[in-house]
Amino acid sequence: MSTAKLQTAVMGATGYSGFELARLLVRHPMLAEPLFLRREGEESSIPLDEVYPHLSGNGSYPLKPFSWETLRSSGVNLLFMATPHELSRELIPEALARGVRVVDLSGAWRLKCLQNRAVYGLTDKDPQRAAELDNSAVYGLPELHRQSIADAALVANPGCYPTSIIVALAPLVRAGLIDVEHGIICDSKSGVSGAGKKPTAKTHFCEVADNLSAYSLFAHRHTGEMLEQLNVTADNLIFSPHLLPIPRGILSTIYARLRQPMTASAVESCLREFYSGSHWIRIFAAGKLPQIQYSIRTNFCDVGFSLAADGKRIIMVSCLDNLIKGAAGQAVQNMNVMYGWSEREGLQ
Amino acid sequence: MSTAKLQTAVMGATGYSGFELARLLVRHPMLAEPLFLRREGEESSIPLDEVYPHLSGNGSYPLKPFSWETLRSSGVNLLFMATPHELSRELIPEALARGVRVVDLSGAWRLKCLQNRAVYGLTDKDPQRAAELDNSAVYGLPELHRQSIADAALVANPGCYPTSIIVALAPLVRAGLIDVEHGIICDSKSGVSGAGKKPTAKTHFCEVADNLSAYSLFAHRHTGEMLEQLNVTADNLIFSPHLLPIPRGILSTIYARLRQPMTASAVESCLREFYSGSHWIRIFAAGKLPQIQYSIRTNFCDVGFSLAADGKRIIMVSCLDNLIKGAAGQAVQNMNVMYGWSEREGLQ
Amino acid sequence: MSTAKLQTAVMGATGYSGFELARLLVRHPMLAEPLFLRREGEESSIPLDEVYPHLSGNGSYPLKPFSWETLRSSGVNLLFMATPHELSRELIPEALARGVRVVDLSGAWRLKCLQNRAVYGLTDKDPQRAAELDNSAVYGLPELHRQSIADAALVANPGCYPTSIIVALAPLVRAGLIDVEHGIICDSKSGVSGAGKKPTAKTHFCEVADNLSAYSLFAHRHTGEMLEQLNVTADNLIFSPHLLPIPRGILSTIYARLRQPMTASAVESCLREFYSGSHWIRIFAAGKLPQIQYSIRTNFCDVGFSLAADGKRIIMVSCLDNLIKGAAGQAVQNMNVMYGWSEREGLQ
Amino acid sequence: MSTAKLQTAVMGATGYSGFELARLLVRHPMLAEPLFLRREGEESSIPLDEVYPHLSGNGSYPLKPFSWETLRSSGVNLLFMATPHELSRELIPEALARGVRVVDLSGAWRLKCLQNRAVYGLTDKDPQRAAELDNSAVYGLPELHRQSIADAALVANPGCYPTSIIVALAPLVRAGLIDVEHGIICDSKSGVSGAGKKPTAKTHFCEVADNLSAYSLFAHRHTGEMLEQLNVTADNLIFSPHLLPIPRGILSTIYARLRQPMTASAVESCLREFYSGSHWIRIFAAGKLPQIQYSIRTNFCDVGFSLAADGKRIIMVSCLDNLIKGAAGQAVQNMNVMYGWSEREGLQ
């Protein structure tokens, strides 16, 4: 860790996740002033603080057009891609070739299994190189892959829904305590910012307010991440997302069956031990359940549970902020791991 | 059916369900002007249209103190109880003894099984008479019990959550198509009016807005109704309620496994046939899902579903307005059945 | 009034106001089944009940392409235009020439003064004919222009904001009680449906929720209607709209100075007398104020006020549902007046 | 400024403002761990992080019972009172007598004029001492009273509404540019947290959601602060609060008349010069208006305006977070001034 500050760049800082990331990076103590880049052809060149007047009063945030030359001349060490997966897939191989480390917030590099990746319809200029990168990319859930992230050139930042579900399930699944074949059901509810900043019929205030809807049943592209990280098959996990009338936050209610009856305190211990040393995971005592309000605007993922009287049926409840632990905050946490800093740095 | 208009009374018209009921009854074409009653000792004697200025401009709605004499002298034929279950349990035996038919919106008379009823902690002055009434009370879900409701002296109006879940599941469960032993999971989300009008920490705007929370896991007292009506055991059904940041509406997402693989059209046919002739149930075509907005402020219960590629795992989505089909509207529908009127009367 | 039912048609039934109008018309007892028309070139020909599943269960609502021939062969007597003002300006002269009466929900024909109309940037094929129609068109606020509406061929349905403000101010202004030269200030707050159904950055859920914003200060095009109907100059009235994080409803807070000190009861009497016989205006007793919840989903415009201790400074508060009394409900009320029916018909 | 960290205490940390203050203080770099106190007789002794699980994961926050001895033995230098005004009025004289400086978030010590103070119905044990303190207490709006705050023993933290209105109006009023006699109108809209944490009918989710209401017209007790700080009479300023369906944030729309026509740039310059060096006030360029979203969860008060074509009528729009710049953040800013630290300290 040198005394010189790290030079970061963000591609796509005007979207909701990208803007949240910008907010975090400008206050991060280990960083030089970040470079905010916009895509070629994107007409707007207005500073980020004009797009988001929330930011003003703390300096100006110019948005520069992306070019490799700009990256090089600015001495960028680490590039955050908060872009559609097609663009991430296109630019990242060259960034890596140029020696720039990358944290990608899209779904482009998260999946190892070709079949799971098919939902993204990705095409590559250099398929062989892409396949190598698919192999070497590290799934950026620090609580599961801390060591690999530290050494990675390319970190694939997890999806918001998968983070909430994998964090809750990993301890019990990895310990072999869950009867996976019986089937796991993940009923998730998300705020609207998860659907992106582009105005659509689905995100119109009047369609969302006073409403709740389920969507993409048996068909959401975040499912693959859960299957791969938990090592279960599509037959054994159902993921059902719902759109909540709130701007941000996810609550996942997860139903599973334990192989053997357990006590609540045994379950709680299993969770606490697994996340011992992981500051950003908060385990709730048996009988207490997280709510979206508790973790919103923080990098925490909160996990609680309730056990049936039979000690076998378990309901887990997991909450996080989809733009922070589910996107920008986790990206910063990954950076902290990549550079050997405290995982809390810049996230308090 | 005589030409004289039916005289109804509502006990508890100032709560959310009671007020919704008042709104429906004053416009119902077969009814004389309803009598609105308040509990003895309830200090407020202000007219209902002052409690709810929404009502004003259409006449005055005095709230009279309850007494048996008032009931008698007004010639009340049918009494709606929109009261806490303790009061329903106390007053209804005498109302019936006096020849007044009753639709009870509380949970006091819904459950046949003593064990299920225990959650209400009911006590009776005349336990033998109460036990007889427990037997003769009819569960007021017209789509399941039309004939018995027509003849009933006491109709126990279903809970809001159970209505949404029983309506969705009954066709497939009764046809033996669901593998009940595998377990059915009911993940329900409700608007705040379901928690009642009394101000509490739980219903404070700042605790509900921008939030979502699960509560009463493995312990909600509505569960018994589902078990009894669907004829399943507590081991085989999980019900998990959540509090949504909206005033009204319920969406239930229900997970089950079919005994044999089915096609979507076979499932759709089963549902449509079961509810053929039931105006207030809308079955959605396969691939379309109900949303809370569609049924809110109506007496419809909407049911849709999605089937996994394996044809065995099914997700059902069911929506209704907790104050209408989940309470007051269903009470009116029950009255319509009790008096031989069209079930649509007064509910359009 | 013949026994044959009136044949109506709605152009533009898929927008928020148009849909609300459709909902009202299909239940109106004096009408044949309304004809729903879509613009030429509008790709979608799906029935209205598929665009709005809320409607389903009560029949099908096909959307037919607009043509004069369709209008003629269907025997349309009355055409509702729930369309952008440009289209209203283009089609209405021919409709009238063909003997079809029209209620126009756009701003195309509301303004008498050329200067006020300039904000709409209207162009006419036949300017002379258009000028005649500008003259003969009646501003459709039944409480002010009942008699002219009864005889009108073309009724220009008022804007939502102007309805709330004109209804509140007309009694005192017309009685000469307000010191108009001192200046009247109208601070209005509206739900999002007033901004239309088209998804825009402004109507994105995340931009509206947890927010409030003022817009179009000194520049909103609804101002002209207020000036003309109240007969005041632009120097003497300020109108400031704000966007509320709710789907529907308007509350206007209006500040004025009385020429002479008055008592609250004198003010209340003035209001009550002016609207005596006007069912859809509710005057609140001094000291009670309307709220958006009271009038929402009704055709009522509620008016209350508070008077300073000096008896000269008055604050009026006026509420209505922007889609009903502010648009579709008022259009139906206008139809009722045009055909000599009770103004309450179809609006209860 | 010594190297020893300042010892603070918060009385009333469980209310919304008090909790926000606690959140800020625990992260303030110049402070020792703050002491959180609860009133005698308040039954709950559970730690603050159990009342607000949002806080957990960052240490424990015990709530100790208040006593003078606790204050003394903990070496408290600065006491924040986030309590009802009666308690502030009762305890603060003794705190000051014991040499503890105080920032009071209630309305107890804000008003110099006896008549304005009457709305609080305050009683004092030692009226003479109280009168002295009324005189010496400093109104804690740092942008107006920086120098006096630095030296004050007792700082009366301003109300949320007055902050938004005084900040907007002070520059033009003090420069004599506003025709005060014509009358100033302040139409304010506030989120629900301003009404406090106690559950009431007014704060029930179902009464607030989808609603807007005006209240306390000509009668809100915050009016006195505006009159005193702006030096205008009650005849010349109207303040009208409204309750918004959002948890937090205030937007005030302010209407005034200038003595002489001005250009927008002259107005903007006046504002910018007045607040030159005041980091927490953001002046918006002419034609741009603040929204609640921009300043929420920050200590900024945002001010924008729009000028009529006549150059005389001005509308100012001012936004802030009622719990931060309107309460806890301003209290921290006052502390920063009192101890000679940067006003930004602990508020970024």
XYZ file of N, CA, C and O in Angstrom, chain A residues 73-162:
360
model
N -3.768 8.668 -19.535
C -3.115 9.915 -19.115
C -3.511 10.305 -17.692
O -2.776 11.021 -17.014
N -4.677 9.838 -17.247
C -5.080 10.148 -15.869
C -4.473 9.167 -14.868
O -4.663 9.321 -13.659
N -3.788 8.163 -15.386
C -3.158 7.192 -14.496
C -4.144 6.366 -13.702
O -3.918 6.060 -12.525
N -5.242 6.003 -14.347
C -6.277 5.229 -13.649
C -5.762 3.832 -13.293
O -5.261 3.109 -14.159
N -5.876 3.480 -12.013
C -5.473 2.148 -11.546
C -6.646 1.187 -11.519
O -6.504 -0.003 -11.743
N -7.813 1.745 -11.187
C -8.985 0.893 -10.966
C -10.190 1.522 -11.650
O -10.505 2.693 -11.427
N -10.845 0.715 -12.473
C -11.995 1.193 -13.231
C -13.254 0.500 -12.715
O -13.305 -0.731 -12.651
N -14.248 1.304 -12.351
C -15.561 0.757 -12.013
C -16.460 0.877 -13.234
O -16.609 1.964 -13.787
N -17.088 -0.209 -13.632
C -18.021 -0.175 -14.759
C -19.449 -0.270 -14.200
O -19.868 -1.325 -13.735
N -20.193 0.844 -14.262
C -21.589 0.846 -13.841
C -22.427 1.025 -15.098
O -23.139 2.001 -15.276
N -22.303 0.051 -15.960
C -22.786 0.146 -17.333
C -23.628 -1.070 -17.678
O -23.604 -2.072 -16.961
N -24.373 -1.001 -18.792
C -25.086 -2.201 -19.252
C -24.089 -3.322 -19.532
O -22.936 -3.064 -19.895
N -24.549 -4.558 -19.384
C -23.614 -5.685 -19.476
C -22.942 -5.801 -20.843
O -21.804 -6.228 -20.943
N -23.626 -5.363 -21.888
C -23.002 -5.436 -23.210
C -21.723 -4.600 -23.253
O -20.700 -5.029 -23.790
N -21.814 -3.389 -22.701
C -20.654 -2.507 -22.740
C -19.540 -3.033 -21.816
O -18.358 -2.956 -22.158
N -19.927 -3.576 -20.682
C -18.929 -4.167 -19.780
C -18.193 -5.299 -20.492
O -16.969 -5.426 -20.411
N -18.963 -6.116 -21.178
C -18.366 -7.254 -21.894
C -17.405 -6.784 -22.986
O -16.385 -7.424 -23.248
N -17.745 -5.640 -23.575
C -16.930 -5.145 -24.689
C -15.633 -4.492 -24.209
O -14.563 -4.742 -24.757
N -15.722 -3.648 -23.201
C -14.558 -2.839 -22.826
C -13.597 -3.494 -21.851
O -12.403 -3.178 -21.832
N -14.107 -4.377 -21.031
C -13.269 -4.859 -19.935
C -12.040 -5.647 -20.387
O -10.936 -5.462 -19.822
N -12.147 -6.503 -21.414
C -10.913 -7.197 -21.832
C -9.771 -6.230 -22.154
O -8.636 -6.449 -21.734
N -10.088 -5.144 -22.836
C -9.006 -4.213 -23.164
C -8.481 -3.486 -21.920
O -7.270 -3.277 -21.784
N -9.399 -3.108 -21.030
C -8.945 -2.449 -19.789
C -7.942 -3.335 -19.052
O -6.876 -2.876 -18.616
N -8.277 -4.611 -18.939
C -7.383 -5.539 -18.251
C -6.062 -5.674 -18.995
O -4.977 -5.698 -18.385
N -6.145 -5.725 -20.319
C -4.929 -5.841 -21.127
C -4.029 -4.634 -20.909
O -2.811 -4.718 -21.006
N -4.640 -3.491 -20.642
C -3.874 -2.279 -20.392
C -3.416 -2.171 -18.925
O -2.918 -1.131 -18.499
N -3.660 -3.213 -18.160
C -3.145 -3.235 -16.786
C -4.027 -2.521 -15.778
O -3.609 -2.242 -14.648
N -5.260 -2.186 -16.177
C -6.187 -1.546 -15.240
C -7.024 -2.627 -14.572
O -7.585 -3.487 -15.257
N -7.089 -2.598 -13.257
C -7.976 -3.537 -12.558
C -9.421 -3.035 -12.694
O -9.649 -1.831 -12.871
N -10.367 -3.955 -12.607
C -11.755 -3.586 -12.876
C -12.692 -4.187 -11.840
O -12.553 -5.344 -11.448
N -13.653 -3.361 -11.371
C -14.817 -3.876 -10.652
C -16.017 -3.602 -11.540
O -16.323 -2.439 -11.838
N -16.678 -4.658 -11.978
C -17.800 -4.510 -12.914
C -19.115 -4.706 -12.165
O -19.348 -5.755 -11.571
N -19.984 -3.701 -12.222
C -21.260 -3.791 -11.525
C -22.356 -4.451 -12.359
O -23.463 -4.658 -11.873
N -22.076 -4.763 -13.612
C -23.088 -5.415 -14.449
C -23.052 -6.925 -14.252
O -22.229 -7.449 -13.499
N -23.934 -7.611 -14.959
C -23.972 -9.071 -14.875
C -23.040 -9.771 -15.849
O -23.039 -11.005 -15.931
N -22.217 -9.015 -16.566
C -21.461 -9.593 -17.684
C -20.479 -10.689 -17.299
O -20.226 -11.606 -18.073
N -19.876 -10.597 -16.145
C -18.795 -11.520 -15.810
C -19.061 -12.308 -14.534
O -18.141 -12.841 -13.910
N -20.315 -12.380 -14.123
C -20.600 -13.025 -12.837
C -20.739 -14.539 -12.904
O -20.615 -15.220 -11.888
N -21.050 -15.056 -14.089
C -21.494 -16.448 -14.185
C -20.438 -17.323 -14.825
O -19.881 -16.996 -15.865
N -20.188 -18.471 -14.207
C -19.198 -19.404 -14.734
C -19.846 -20.353 -15.739
O -19.202 -20.825 -16.672
N -21.086 -20.661 -15.531
C -21.749 -21.683 -16.331
C -22.368 -21.064 -17.575
O -23.155 -20.117 -17.496
N -21.989 -21.604 -18.706
C -22.416 -21.078 -20.002
C -23.939 -20.995 -20.090
O -24.509 -20.032 -20.596
N -24.582 -22.024 -19.570
C -26.040 -22.090 -19.648
C -26.691 -20.957 -18.841
O -27.640 -20.322 -19.292
N -26.161 -20.693 -17.675
C -26.680 -19.590 -16.873
C -26.452 -18.253 -17.568
O -27.283 -17.354 -17.512
N -25.295 -18.148 -18.245
C -24.924 -16.881 -18.872
C -25.769 -16.578 -20.102
O -25.829 -15.435 -20.562
N -26.416 -17.605 -20.629
C -27.175 -17.444 -21.877
C -28.232 -16.341 -21.784
O -28.503 -15.646 -22.759
N -28.813 -16.136 -20.599
C -29.867 -15.117 -20.454
C -29.392 -13.720 -20.806
O -30.196 -12.844 -21.092
N -28.070 -13.501 -20.753
C -27.557 -12.169 -21.059
C -27.294 -11.973 -22.552
O -27.045 -10.858 -22.998
N -27.291 -13.066 -23.323
C -27.095 -12.950 -24.766
C -25.798 -12.244 -25.136
O -25.779 -11.391 -26.020
N -24.726 -12.594 -24.446
C -23.462 -11.893 -24.654
C -22.750 -12.378 -25.911
O -22.798 -13.555 -26.257
N -22.095 -11.435 -26.597
C -21.246 -11.811 -27.727
C -19.862 -11.222 -27.484
O -19.733 -10.164 -26.874
N -18.868 -11.905 -27.945
C -17.489 -11.467 -27.686
C -16.714 -11.359 -28.982
O -16.828 -12.215 -29.864
N -15.869 -10.326 -29.069
C -14.983 -10.193 -30.228
C -13.944 -11.312 -30.228
O -13.655 -11.911 -31.239
N -13.406 -11.557 -29.047
C -12.352 -12.565 -28.914
C -12.840 -13.622 -27.917
O -12.564 -13.542 -26.725
N -13.582 -14.596 -28.415
C -14.222 -15.561 -27.514
C -13.229 -16.304 -26.633
O -13.542 -16.622 -25.480
N -12.044 -16.566 -27.136
C -11.090 -17.325 -26.329
C -10.628 -16.521 -25.114
O -10.623 -17.007 -23.988
N -10.309 -15.250 -25.388
C -9.900 -14.352 -24.304
C -11.057 -14.184 -23.306
O -10.854 -14.201 -22.082
N -12.268 -14.044 -23.827
C -13.438 -13.883 -22.962
C -13.602 -15.102 -22.070
O -13.904 -14.980 -20.881
N -13.388 -16.265 -22.634
C -13.536 -17.494 -21.846
C -12.495 -17.530 -20.722
O -12.790 -17.939 -19.594
N -11.268 -17.095 -21.054
C -10.247 -17.018 -20.006
C -10.673 -16.079 -18.880
O -10.516 -16.380 -17.705
N -11.220 -14.937 -19.299
C -11.652 -13.965 -18.282
C -12.829 -14.492 -17.487
O -12.936 -14.261 -16.289
N -13.750 -15.171 -18.145
C -14.863 -15.793 -17.406
C -14.301 -16.684 -16.298
O -14.841 -16.738 -15.195
N -13.228 -17.354 -16.623
C -12.602 -18.229 -15.626
C -11.933 -17.470 -14.508
O -12.060 -17.824 -13.334
N -11.229 -16.410 -14.868
C -10.421 -15.731 -13.847
C -11.204 -14.672 -13.075
O -10.771 -14.238 -12.003
N -12.342 -14.229 -13.612
C -13.133 -13.221 -12.900
C -13.549 -13.793 -11.552
O -13.906 -14.965 -11.447
N -13.535 -12.941 -10.536
C -13.909 -13.387 -9.194
C -15.258 -12.785 -8.827
O -15.485 -11.580 -9.012
N -16.138 -13.612 -8.304
C -17.448 -13.148 -7.857
C -17.257 -12.320 -6.589
O -16.807 -12.827 -5.560
N -17.625 -11.058 -6.678
C -17.232 -10.099 -5.643
C -18.108 -10.040 -4.410
O -18.561 -8.960 -4.026
N -18.318 -11.168 -3.788
C -18.989 -11.165 -2.486
C -17.886 -11.382 -1.462
O -17.467 -12.528 -1.217
N -17.389 -10.307 -0.852
C -16.185 -10.431 -0.021
C -16.349 -11.433 1.103
O -15.384 -12.102 1.476
N -17.534 -11.565 1.635
C -17.736 -12.471 2.762
C -17.524 -13.931 2.348
O -17.296 -14.789 3.198
N -17.616 -14.210 1.056
C -17.376 -15.581 0.573
C -16.024 -15.735 -0.118
O -15.443 -16.809 -0.117
N -15.547 -14.673 -0.761
C -14.377 -14.828 -1.632
C -13.294 -13.804 -1.355
O -12.632 -13.320 -2.272
N -13.117 -13.459 -0.088
C -12.167 -12.422 0.294
C -10.787 -12.620 -0.338
O -10.210 -11.708 -0.918
N -10.271 -13.824 -0.228
C -8.896 -14.043 -0.652
C -8.725 -13.880 -2.150
O -7.791 -13.229 -2.628
N -9.658 -14.448 -2.896
C -9.552 -14.355 -4.355
C -9.735 -12.925 -4.830
O -9.136 -12.489 -5.811
N -10.590 -12.196 -4.157
C -10.820 -10.803 -4.556
C -9.541 -9.990 -4.381
O -9.198 -9.149 -5.217
N -8.829 -10.265 -3.293
C -7.609 -9.506 -3.005
C -6.631 -9.565 -4.181
O -5.935 -8.596 -4.475
N -6.640 -10.702 -4.861
C -5.655 -10.902 -5.930
C -6.240 -10.692 -7.322
O -5.524 -10.813 -8.315
N -7.514 -10.399 -7.409
C -8.175 -10.415 -8.720
C -7.877 -9.180 -9.556
O -7.722 -8.080 -9.027
N -7.804 -9.389 -10.854
C -7.738 -8.260 -11.777
C -9.164 -7.809 -12.117
O -9.431 -6.624 -12.321
N -10.080 -8.766 -12.183
C -11.468 -8.462 -12.550
C -12.403 -9.010 -11.481
O -12.461 -10.222 -11.247
N -13.118 -8.109 -10.836
C -14.094 -8.513 -9.838
C -15.501 -8.259 -10.389
O -15.811 -7.142 -10.816
N -16.297 -9.310 -10.399
C -17.678 -9.187 -10.875
C -18.560 -8.924 -9.656
O -18.838 -9.828 -8.877
N -18.985 -7.690 -9.537
C -19.795 -7.291 -8.373
C -21.158 -7.984 -8.455
O -21.819 -7.943 -9.484
N -21.608 -8.605 -7.364
C -22.843 -9.403 -7.417
C -24.097 -8.571 -7.678
O -24.115 -7.363 -7.446
N -25.139 -9.235 -8.111
C -26.444 -8.609 -8.235
C -27.030 -8.325 -6.858
O -26.628 -8.906 -5.851
N -28.007 -7.417 -6.824
C -28.586 -7.003 -5.539
C -29.397 -8.141 -4.922
O -29.233 -8.467 -3.744
N -30.281 -8.746 -5.709
C -31.070 -9.868 -5.186
C -30.169 -11.010 -4.724
O -30.311 -11.524 -3.612
N -29.206 -11.465 -5.573
C -28.353 -12.576 -5.146
C -27.596 -12.288 -3.863
O -27.453 -13.168 -3.013
